[in-house]
Coordinates of C-alpha atoms and ligand atoms in Angstrom, one line a residue:
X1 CA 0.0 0.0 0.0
X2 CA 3.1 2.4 1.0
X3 CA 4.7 1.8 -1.8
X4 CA 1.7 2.5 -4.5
X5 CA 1.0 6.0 -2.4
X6 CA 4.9 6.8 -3.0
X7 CA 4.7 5.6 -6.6
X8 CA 1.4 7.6 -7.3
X9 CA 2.3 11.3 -5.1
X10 CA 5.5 10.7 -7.4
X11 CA 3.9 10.8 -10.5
X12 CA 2.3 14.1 -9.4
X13 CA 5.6 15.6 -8.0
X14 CA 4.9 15.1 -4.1
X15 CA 8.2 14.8 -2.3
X16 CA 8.5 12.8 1.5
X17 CA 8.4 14.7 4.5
X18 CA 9.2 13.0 7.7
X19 CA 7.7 14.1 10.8
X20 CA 8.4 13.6 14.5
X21 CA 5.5 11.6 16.6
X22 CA 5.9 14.2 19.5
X23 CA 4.8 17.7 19.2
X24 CA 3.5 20.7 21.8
X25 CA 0.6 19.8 22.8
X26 CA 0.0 23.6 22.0
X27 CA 0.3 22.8 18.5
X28 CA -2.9 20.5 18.2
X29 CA -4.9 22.4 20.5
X30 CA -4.4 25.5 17.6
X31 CA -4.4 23.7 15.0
X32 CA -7.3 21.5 14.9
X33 CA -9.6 23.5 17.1
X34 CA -10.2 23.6 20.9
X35 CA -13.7 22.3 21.0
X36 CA -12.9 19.4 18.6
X37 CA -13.4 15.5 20.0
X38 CA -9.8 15.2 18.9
X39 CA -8.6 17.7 21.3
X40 CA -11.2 17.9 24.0
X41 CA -10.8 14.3 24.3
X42 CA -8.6 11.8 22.6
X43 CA -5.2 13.0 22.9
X44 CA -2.3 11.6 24.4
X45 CA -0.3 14.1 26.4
X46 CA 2.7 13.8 28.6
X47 CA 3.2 16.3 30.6
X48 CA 6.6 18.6 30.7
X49 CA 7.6 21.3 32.9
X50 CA 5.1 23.6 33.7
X51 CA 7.3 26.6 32.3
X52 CA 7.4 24.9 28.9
X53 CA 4.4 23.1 28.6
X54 CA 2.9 19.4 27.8
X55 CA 3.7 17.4 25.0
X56 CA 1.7 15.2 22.8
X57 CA 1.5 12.1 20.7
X58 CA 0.3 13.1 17.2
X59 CA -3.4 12.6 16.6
X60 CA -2.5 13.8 13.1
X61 CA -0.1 15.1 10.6
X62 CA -1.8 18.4 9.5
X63 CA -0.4 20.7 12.1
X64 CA 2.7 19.2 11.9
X65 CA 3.3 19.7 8.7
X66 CA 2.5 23.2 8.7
X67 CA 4.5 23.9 11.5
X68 CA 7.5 22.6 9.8
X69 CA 6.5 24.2 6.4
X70 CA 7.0 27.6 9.0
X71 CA 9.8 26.5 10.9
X72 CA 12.1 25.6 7.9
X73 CA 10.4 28.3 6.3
X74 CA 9.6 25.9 2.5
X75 CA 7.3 29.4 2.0
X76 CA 10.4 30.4 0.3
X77 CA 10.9 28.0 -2.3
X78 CA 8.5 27.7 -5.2
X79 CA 5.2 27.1 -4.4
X80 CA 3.3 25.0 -4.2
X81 CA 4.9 22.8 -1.3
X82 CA 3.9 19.3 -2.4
X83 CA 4.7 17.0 0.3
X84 CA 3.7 13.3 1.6
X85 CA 4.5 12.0 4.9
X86 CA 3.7 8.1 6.2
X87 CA 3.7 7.0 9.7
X88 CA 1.7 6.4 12.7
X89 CA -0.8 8.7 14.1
X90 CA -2.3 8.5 18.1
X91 CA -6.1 9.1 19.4
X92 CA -7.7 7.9 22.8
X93 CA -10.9 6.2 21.0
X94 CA -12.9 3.5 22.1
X95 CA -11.1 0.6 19.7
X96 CA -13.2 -1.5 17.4
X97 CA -12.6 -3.2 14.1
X98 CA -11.1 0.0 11.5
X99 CA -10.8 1.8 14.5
X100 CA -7.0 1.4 17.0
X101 CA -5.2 4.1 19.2
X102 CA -2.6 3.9 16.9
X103 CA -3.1 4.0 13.5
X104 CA -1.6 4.1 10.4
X105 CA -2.0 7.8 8.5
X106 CA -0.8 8.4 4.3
X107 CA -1.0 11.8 4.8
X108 CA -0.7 14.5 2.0
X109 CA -0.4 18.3 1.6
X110 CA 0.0 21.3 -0.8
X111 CA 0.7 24.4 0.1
X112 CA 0.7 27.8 -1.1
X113 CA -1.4 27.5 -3.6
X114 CA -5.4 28.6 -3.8
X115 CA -6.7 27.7 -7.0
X116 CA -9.5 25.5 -7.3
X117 CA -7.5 23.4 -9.9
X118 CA -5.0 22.4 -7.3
X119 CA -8.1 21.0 -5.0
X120 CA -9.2 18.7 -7.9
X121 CA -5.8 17.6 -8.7
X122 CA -5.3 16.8 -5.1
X123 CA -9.2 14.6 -5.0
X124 CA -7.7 13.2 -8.1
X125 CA -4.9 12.1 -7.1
X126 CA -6.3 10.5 -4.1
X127 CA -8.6 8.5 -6.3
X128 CA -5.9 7.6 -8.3
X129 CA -4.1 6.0 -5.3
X130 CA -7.3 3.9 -4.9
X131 CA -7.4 2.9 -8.4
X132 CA -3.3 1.9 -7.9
X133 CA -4.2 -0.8 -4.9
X134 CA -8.0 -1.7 -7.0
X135 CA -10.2 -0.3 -4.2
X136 CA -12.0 2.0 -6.5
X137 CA -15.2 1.1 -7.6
X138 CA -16.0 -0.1 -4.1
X139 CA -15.8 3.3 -2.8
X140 CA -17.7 6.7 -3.2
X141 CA -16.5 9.7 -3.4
X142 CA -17.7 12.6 -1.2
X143 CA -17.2 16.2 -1.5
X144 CA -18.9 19.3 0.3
X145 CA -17.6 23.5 0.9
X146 CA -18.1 24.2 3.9
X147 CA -17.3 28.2 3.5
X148 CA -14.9 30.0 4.9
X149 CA -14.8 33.0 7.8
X150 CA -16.9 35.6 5.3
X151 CA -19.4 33.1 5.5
X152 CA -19.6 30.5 7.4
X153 CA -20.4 32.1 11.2
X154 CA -24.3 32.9 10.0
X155 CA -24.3 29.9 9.2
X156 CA -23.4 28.7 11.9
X157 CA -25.7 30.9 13.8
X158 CA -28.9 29.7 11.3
X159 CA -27.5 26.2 12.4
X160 CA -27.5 26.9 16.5
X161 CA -30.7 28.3 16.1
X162 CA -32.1 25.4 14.2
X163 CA -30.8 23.0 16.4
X164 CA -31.6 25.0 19.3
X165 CA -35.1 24.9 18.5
X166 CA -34.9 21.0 18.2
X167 CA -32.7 20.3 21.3
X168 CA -34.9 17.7 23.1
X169 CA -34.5 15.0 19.8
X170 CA -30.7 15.5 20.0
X171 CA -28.9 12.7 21.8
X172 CA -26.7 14.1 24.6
X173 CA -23.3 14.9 23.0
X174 CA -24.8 17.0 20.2
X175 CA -26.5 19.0 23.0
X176 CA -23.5 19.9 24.0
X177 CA -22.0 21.0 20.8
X178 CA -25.2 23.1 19.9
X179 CA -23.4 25.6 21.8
X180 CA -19.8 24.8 21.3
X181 CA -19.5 23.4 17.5
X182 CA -23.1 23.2 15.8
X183 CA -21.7 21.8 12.4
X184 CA -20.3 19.0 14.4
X185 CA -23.9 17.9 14.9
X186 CA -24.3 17.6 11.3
X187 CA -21.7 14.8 11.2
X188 CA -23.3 12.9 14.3
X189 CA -24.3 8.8 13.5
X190 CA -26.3 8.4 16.3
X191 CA -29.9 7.2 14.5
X192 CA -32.0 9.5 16.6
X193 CA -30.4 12.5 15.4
X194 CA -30.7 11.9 12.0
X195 CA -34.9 13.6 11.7
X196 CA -33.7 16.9 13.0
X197 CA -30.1 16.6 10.9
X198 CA -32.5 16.1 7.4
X199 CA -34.5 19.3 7.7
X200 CA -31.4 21.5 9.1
X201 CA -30.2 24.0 6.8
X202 CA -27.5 23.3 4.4
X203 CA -24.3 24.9 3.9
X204 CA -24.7 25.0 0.2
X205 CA -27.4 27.8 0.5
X206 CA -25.2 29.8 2.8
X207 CA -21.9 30.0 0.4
X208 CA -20.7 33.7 0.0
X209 CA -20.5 34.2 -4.1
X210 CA -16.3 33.5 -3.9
X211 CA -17.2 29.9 -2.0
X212 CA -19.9 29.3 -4.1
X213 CA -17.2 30.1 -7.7
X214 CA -14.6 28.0 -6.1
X215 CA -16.5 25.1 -5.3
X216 CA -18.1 25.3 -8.6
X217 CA -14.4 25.5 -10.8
X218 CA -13.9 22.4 -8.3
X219 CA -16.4 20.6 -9.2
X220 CA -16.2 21.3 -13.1
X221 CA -12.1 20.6 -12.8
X222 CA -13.5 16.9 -11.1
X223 CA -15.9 16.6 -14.1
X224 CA -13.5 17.2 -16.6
X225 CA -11.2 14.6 -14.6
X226 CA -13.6 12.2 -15.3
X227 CA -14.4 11.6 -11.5
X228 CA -17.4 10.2 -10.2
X229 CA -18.6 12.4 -6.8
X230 CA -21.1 13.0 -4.6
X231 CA -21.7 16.5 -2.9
X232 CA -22.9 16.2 0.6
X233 CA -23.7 19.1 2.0
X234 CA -23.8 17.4 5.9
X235 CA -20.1 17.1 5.2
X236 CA -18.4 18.8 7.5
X237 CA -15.5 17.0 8.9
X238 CA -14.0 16.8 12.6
X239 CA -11.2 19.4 12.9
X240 CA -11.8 23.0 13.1
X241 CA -9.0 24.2 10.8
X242 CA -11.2 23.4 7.3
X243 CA -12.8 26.0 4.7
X244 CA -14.1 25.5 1.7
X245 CA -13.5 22.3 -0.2
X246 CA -13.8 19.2 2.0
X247 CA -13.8 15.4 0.9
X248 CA -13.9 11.9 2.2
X249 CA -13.5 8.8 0.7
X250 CA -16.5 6.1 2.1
X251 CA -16.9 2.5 2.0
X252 CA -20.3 0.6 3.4
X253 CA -17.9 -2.7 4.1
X254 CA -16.5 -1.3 7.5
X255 CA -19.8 -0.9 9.5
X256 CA -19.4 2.8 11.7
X257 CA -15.9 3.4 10.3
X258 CA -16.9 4.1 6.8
X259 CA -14.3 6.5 6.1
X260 CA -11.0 5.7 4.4
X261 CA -10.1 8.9 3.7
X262 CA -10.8 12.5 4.4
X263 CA -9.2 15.9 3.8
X264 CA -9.7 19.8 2.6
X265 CA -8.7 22.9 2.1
X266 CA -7.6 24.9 5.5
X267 CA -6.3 28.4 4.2
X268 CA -5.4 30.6 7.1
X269 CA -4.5 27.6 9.3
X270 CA -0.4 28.7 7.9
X271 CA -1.1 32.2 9.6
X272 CA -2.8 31.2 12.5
X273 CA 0.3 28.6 13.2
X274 CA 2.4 31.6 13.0
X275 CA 3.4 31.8 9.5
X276 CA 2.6 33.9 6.1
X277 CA -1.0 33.6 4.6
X278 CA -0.2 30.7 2.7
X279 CA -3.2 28.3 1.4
X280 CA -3.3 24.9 2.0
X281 CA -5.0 21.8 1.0
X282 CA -4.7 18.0 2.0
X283 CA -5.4 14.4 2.8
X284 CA -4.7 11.2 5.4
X285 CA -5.7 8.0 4.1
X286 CA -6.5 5.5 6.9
X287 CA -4.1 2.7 6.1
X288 CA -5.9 0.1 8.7
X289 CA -9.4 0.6 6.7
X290 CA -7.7 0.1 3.7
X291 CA -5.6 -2.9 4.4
X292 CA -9.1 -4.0 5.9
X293 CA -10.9 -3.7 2.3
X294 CA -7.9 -5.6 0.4
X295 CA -8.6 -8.6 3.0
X296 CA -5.2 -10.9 3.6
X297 CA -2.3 -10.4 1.1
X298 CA -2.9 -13.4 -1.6
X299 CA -0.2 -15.6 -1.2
X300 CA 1.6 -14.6 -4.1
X301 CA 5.8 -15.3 -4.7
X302 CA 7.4 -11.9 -5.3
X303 CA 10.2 -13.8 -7.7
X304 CA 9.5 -14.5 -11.4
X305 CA 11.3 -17.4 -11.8
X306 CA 11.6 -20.4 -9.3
X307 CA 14.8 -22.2 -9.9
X308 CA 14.9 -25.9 -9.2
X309 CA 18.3 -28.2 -9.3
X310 CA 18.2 -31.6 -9.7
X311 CA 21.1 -32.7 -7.5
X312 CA 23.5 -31.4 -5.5
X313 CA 25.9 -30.2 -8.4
X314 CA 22.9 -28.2 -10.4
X315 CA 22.1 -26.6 -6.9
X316 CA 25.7 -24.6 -6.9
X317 CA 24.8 -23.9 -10.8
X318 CA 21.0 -22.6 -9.5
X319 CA 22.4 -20.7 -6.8
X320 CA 25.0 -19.0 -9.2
X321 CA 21.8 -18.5 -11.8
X322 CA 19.7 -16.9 -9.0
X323 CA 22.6 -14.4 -8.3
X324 CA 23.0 -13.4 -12.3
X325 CA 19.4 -12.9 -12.7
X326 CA 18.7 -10.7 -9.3
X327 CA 21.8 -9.0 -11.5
X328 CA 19.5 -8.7 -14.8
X329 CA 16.4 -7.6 -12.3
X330 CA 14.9 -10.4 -12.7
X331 CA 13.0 -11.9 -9.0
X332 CA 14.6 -15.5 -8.6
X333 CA 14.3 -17.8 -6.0
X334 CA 15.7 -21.3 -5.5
X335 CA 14.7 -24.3 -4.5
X336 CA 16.9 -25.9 -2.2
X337 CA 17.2 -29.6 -3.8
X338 CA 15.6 -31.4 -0.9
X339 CA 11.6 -32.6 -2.5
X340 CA 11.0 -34.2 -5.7
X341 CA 10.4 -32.7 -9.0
X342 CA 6.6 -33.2 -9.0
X343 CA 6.5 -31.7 -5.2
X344 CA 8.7 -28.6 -6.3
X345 CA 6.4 -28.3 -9.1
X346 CA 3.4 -28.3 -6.8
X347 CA 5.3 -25.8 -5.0
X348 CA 5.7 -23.3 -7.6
X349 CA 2.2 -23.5 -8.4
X350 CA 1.0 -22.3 -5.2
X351 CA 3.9 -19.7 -4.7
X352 CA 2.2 -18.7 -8.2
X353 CA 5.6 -18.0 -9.7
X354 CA 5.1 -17.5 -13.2
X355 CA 8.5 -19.4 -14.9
X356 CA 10.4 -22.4 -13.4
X357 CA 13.8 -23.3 -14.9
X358 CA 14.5 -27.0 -14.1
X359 CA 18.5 -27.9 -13.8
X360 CA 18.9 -31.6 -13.7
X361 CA 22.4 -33.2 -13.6
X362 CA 22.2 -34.2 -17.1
X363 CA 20.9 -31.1 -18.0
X364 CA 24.5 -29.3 -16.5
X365 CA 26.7 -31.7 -18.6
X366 CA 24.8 -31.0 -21.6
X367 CA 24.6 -27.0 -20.5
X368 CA 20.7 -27.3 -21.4
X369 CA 18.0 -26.1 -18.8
X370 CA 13.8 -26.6 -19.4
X371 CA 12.1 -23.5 -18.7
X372 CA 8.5 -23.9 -17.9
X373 CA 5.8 -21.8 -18.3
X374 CA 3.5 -22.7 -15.3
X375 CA 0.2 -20.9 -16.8
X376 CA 0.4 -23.1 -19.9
X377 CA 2.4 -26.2 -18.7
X378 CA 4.6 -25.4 -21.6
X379 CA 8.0 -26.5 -21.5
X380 CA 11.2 -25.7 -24.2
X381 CA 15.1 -26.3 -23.6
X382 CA 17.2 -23.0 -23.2
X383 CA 20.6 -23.4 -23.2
X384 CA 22.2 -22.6 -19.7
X385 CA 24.1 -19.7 -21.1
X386 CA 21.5 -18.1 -22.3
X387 CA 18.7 -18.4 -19.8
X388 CA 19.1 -15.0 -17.9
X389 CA 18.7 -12.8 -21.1
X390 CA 15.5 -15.5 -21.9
X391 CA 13.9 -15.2 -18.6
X392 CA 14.9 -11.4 -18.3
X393 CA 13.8 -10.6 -21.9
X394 CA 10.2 -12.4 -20.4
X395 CA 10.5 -10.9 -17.6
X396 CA 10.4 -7.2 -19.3
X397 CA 7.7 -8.1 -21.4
X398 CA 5.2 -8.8 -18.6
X399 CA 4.8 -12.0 -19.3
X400 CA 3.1 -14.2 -17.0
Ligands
HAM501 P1 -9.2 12.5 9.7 O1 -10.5 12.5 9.0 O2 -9.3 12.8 11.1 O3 -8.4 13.6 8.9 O4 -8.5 11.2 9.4 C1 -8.2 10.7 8.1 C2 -8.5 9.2 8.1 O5 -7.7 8.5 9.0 C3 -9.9 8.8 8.4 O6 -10.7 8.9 7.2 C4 -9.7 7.3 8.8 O7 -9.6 6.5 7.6 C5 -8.3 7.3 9.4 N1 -8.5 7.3 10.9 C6 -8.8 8.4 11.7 N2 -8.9 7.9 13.0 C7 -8.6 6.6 13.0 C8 -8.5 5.6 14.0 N3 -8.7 5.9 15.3 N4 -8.3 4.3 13.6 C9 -8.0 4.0 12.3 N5 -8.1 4.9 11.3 C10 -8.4 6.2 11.7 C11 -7.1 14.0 9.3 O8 -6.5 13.4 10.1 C12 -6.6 15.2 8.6 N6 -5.3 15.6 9.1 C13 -6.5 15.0 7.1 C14 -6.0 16.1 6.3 C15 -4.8 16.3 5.8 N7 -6.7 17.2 6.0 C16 -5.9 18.1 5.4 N8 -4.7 17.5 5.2

């Protein structure tokens, strides 16, 4: 999975970033919002000395990133920032399946950069990661604006009131946020809640006109990518540092935890953090979730070629072989000489390796190896001195 995010952010010019695990607690509490569950609730903290204050496992990458974009000051080179970062994140939840205290975060970000082509690019990109590791068409796409700070506090006023007004049919926690974080209510899954949720406004009639253009050029750049979406306006995400364009990434095989990915734009979170009023957009992929999805790795042979010797003398030879076509690129492995023919064949067929080059004693004195092609059964001789540019021309072809 790691390796088809680096593969795919490279393709689109995103560089690795890594981050430390421990941060100010100071940091988080900033960044992602004081009245967030993230920081009202699920972080780890150990505490410091009072004169310099407590420290924190990472609940996420975000702030982090930002902080380091200021601190090593990337505002100066050309923008925008494109950076990835892998690793684990930390968050005091109540574990169940798709959901641990330490988890696994692919976590993206571009920075500097406001246009609503960059936003697309980035959905695009994130859809293209799911593509890479065939998740794809069992997921849907969800994207929402959730304005910025022209717009977005009558909103959120329209919203208290709303809510306010419907208070006794709201489970307990969203009575508390009514006060504290209204759109937080929109995101609760608590059945009960969902009546008064329905009929609340929505965000999309609020928009200012600039929200409304950019989340329209968004949209039309994500048609024009060919990308399937839905816009759900009760998307609102769970940390405070979002405007505008906000997206997740849902699956209906993971019962509660239904998100795989989620992300958005947060321009002004650079400024608040301490640095210039640089824009910036992202994305963490939840690698547990998706490592959930794919099920258990099929028990596939990363070699090519399975070399087997027929006696002790055409196991040197094999072993020799192996080394020259690891040389040429070429995955080889070797069997060790100890089973049968017929069991080493069996072998190969469940290690699914695609060629098997059979050495027998006879075959050394008469420099002649079979190569086998175990989809078709087909066998041929290729002389011995020729078998790593046979297997490695194969090899390059994508043979199987
Ligand atoms: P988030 O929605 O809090 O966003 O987390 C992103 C993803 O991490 C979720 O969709 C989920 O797949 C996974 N995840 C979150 N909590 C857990 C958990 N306890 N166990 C397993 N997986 C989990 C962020 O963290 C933002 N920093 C994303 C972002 C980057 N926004 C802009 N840039």
């Amino acid at each position: 999975m790691e390796a088809e995010a680096r593969r795919v952010f490279g393709l689109y010019g995103y560089r690795e970033i890594r981050l430390p695990i421990l941060e100010r607690k100071e940091l988080f509490e900033r960044g992602i919002g004081e009245t967030t569950d993230i920081v009202e609730k699920e972080m780890y903290i150990i505490p410091r000395d009072p004169a310099r204050g407590d420290i924190a496992l990472r609940p996420e990458a975000t702030a982090s990133v930002v902080r380091s974009y200021i601190e090593r000051r990337l505002y100066t080179q050309l923008k925008p920032a494109r950076l990835y970062t892998i690793g684990p994140m930390f968050r005091h939840e109540r574990p169940q399946t798709g959901r641990q205290r330490q988890f696994h975060q692919t976590n993206v970000e571009a920075l500097g950069e406001a246009a609503p082509a960059l936003d697309a690019e980035v959905v695009r990109m994130l859809m293209a990661f799911f593509e890479a590791v065939g998740l794809a068409d069992r997921l849907v796409l969800s994207v929402n604006s959730i304005g910025d700070p022209v717009c977005r506090p009558a909103f959120r006023a329209s919203l208290a009131e709303y809510l306010e007004a419907h208070r006794d049919r709201l489970c307990e926690e969203c009575r508390g946020r009514v006060g504290r974080n209204p759109l937080r209510v929109l995101d609760c899954k608590q059945p009960g809640c969902q009546p008064v949720i329905e009929k609340a406004p929505s965000i999309q009639d609020a928009l200012c006109a600039p929200c409304r253009e950019h989340f329209a050029a968004v949209l039309r750049y994500l048609d024009a990518l060919g990308l399937r979406y839905e816009v759900t306006p009760r998307l609102v995400r769970g940390l405070d540092y979002y405007v505008r364009t906000t997206f997740e990434v849902l699956t209906g095989d993971l019962g509660a935890q239904n998100a795989v990915a989620g992300g958005g734009r947060y321009d002004g979170l650079v400024e608040l953090l301490g640095g210039p009023p640089d824009p910036g957009i992202g994305f963490a992929i939840g690698m547990e979730r998706v490592a959930l999805l794919l099920g258990s790795a099929p028990d596939r042979a990363a070699a090519f070629v399975l070399l087997i010797p027929l006696g002790d003398p055409a196991l040197a030879r094999c072993l020799v072989l192996a080394q020259d076509l690891r040389a040429a690129a070429v995955p080889a492995e070797v069997a060790y000489g100890a089973r049968k023919l017929r069991a080493e064949l069996e072998r190969a067929n469940r290690l699914m390796v695609p060629r098997v080059l059979i050495v027998g004693d006879s075959e050394l004195t008469s420099g002649v190896a079979i190569l086998r092609d175990m989809r078709t059964g087909d066998q041929r001789s290729v002389p011995l001195g020729e078998a790593v540019a046979t297997l490695r021309a194969l090899h390059g072809e994508g043979h199987v």
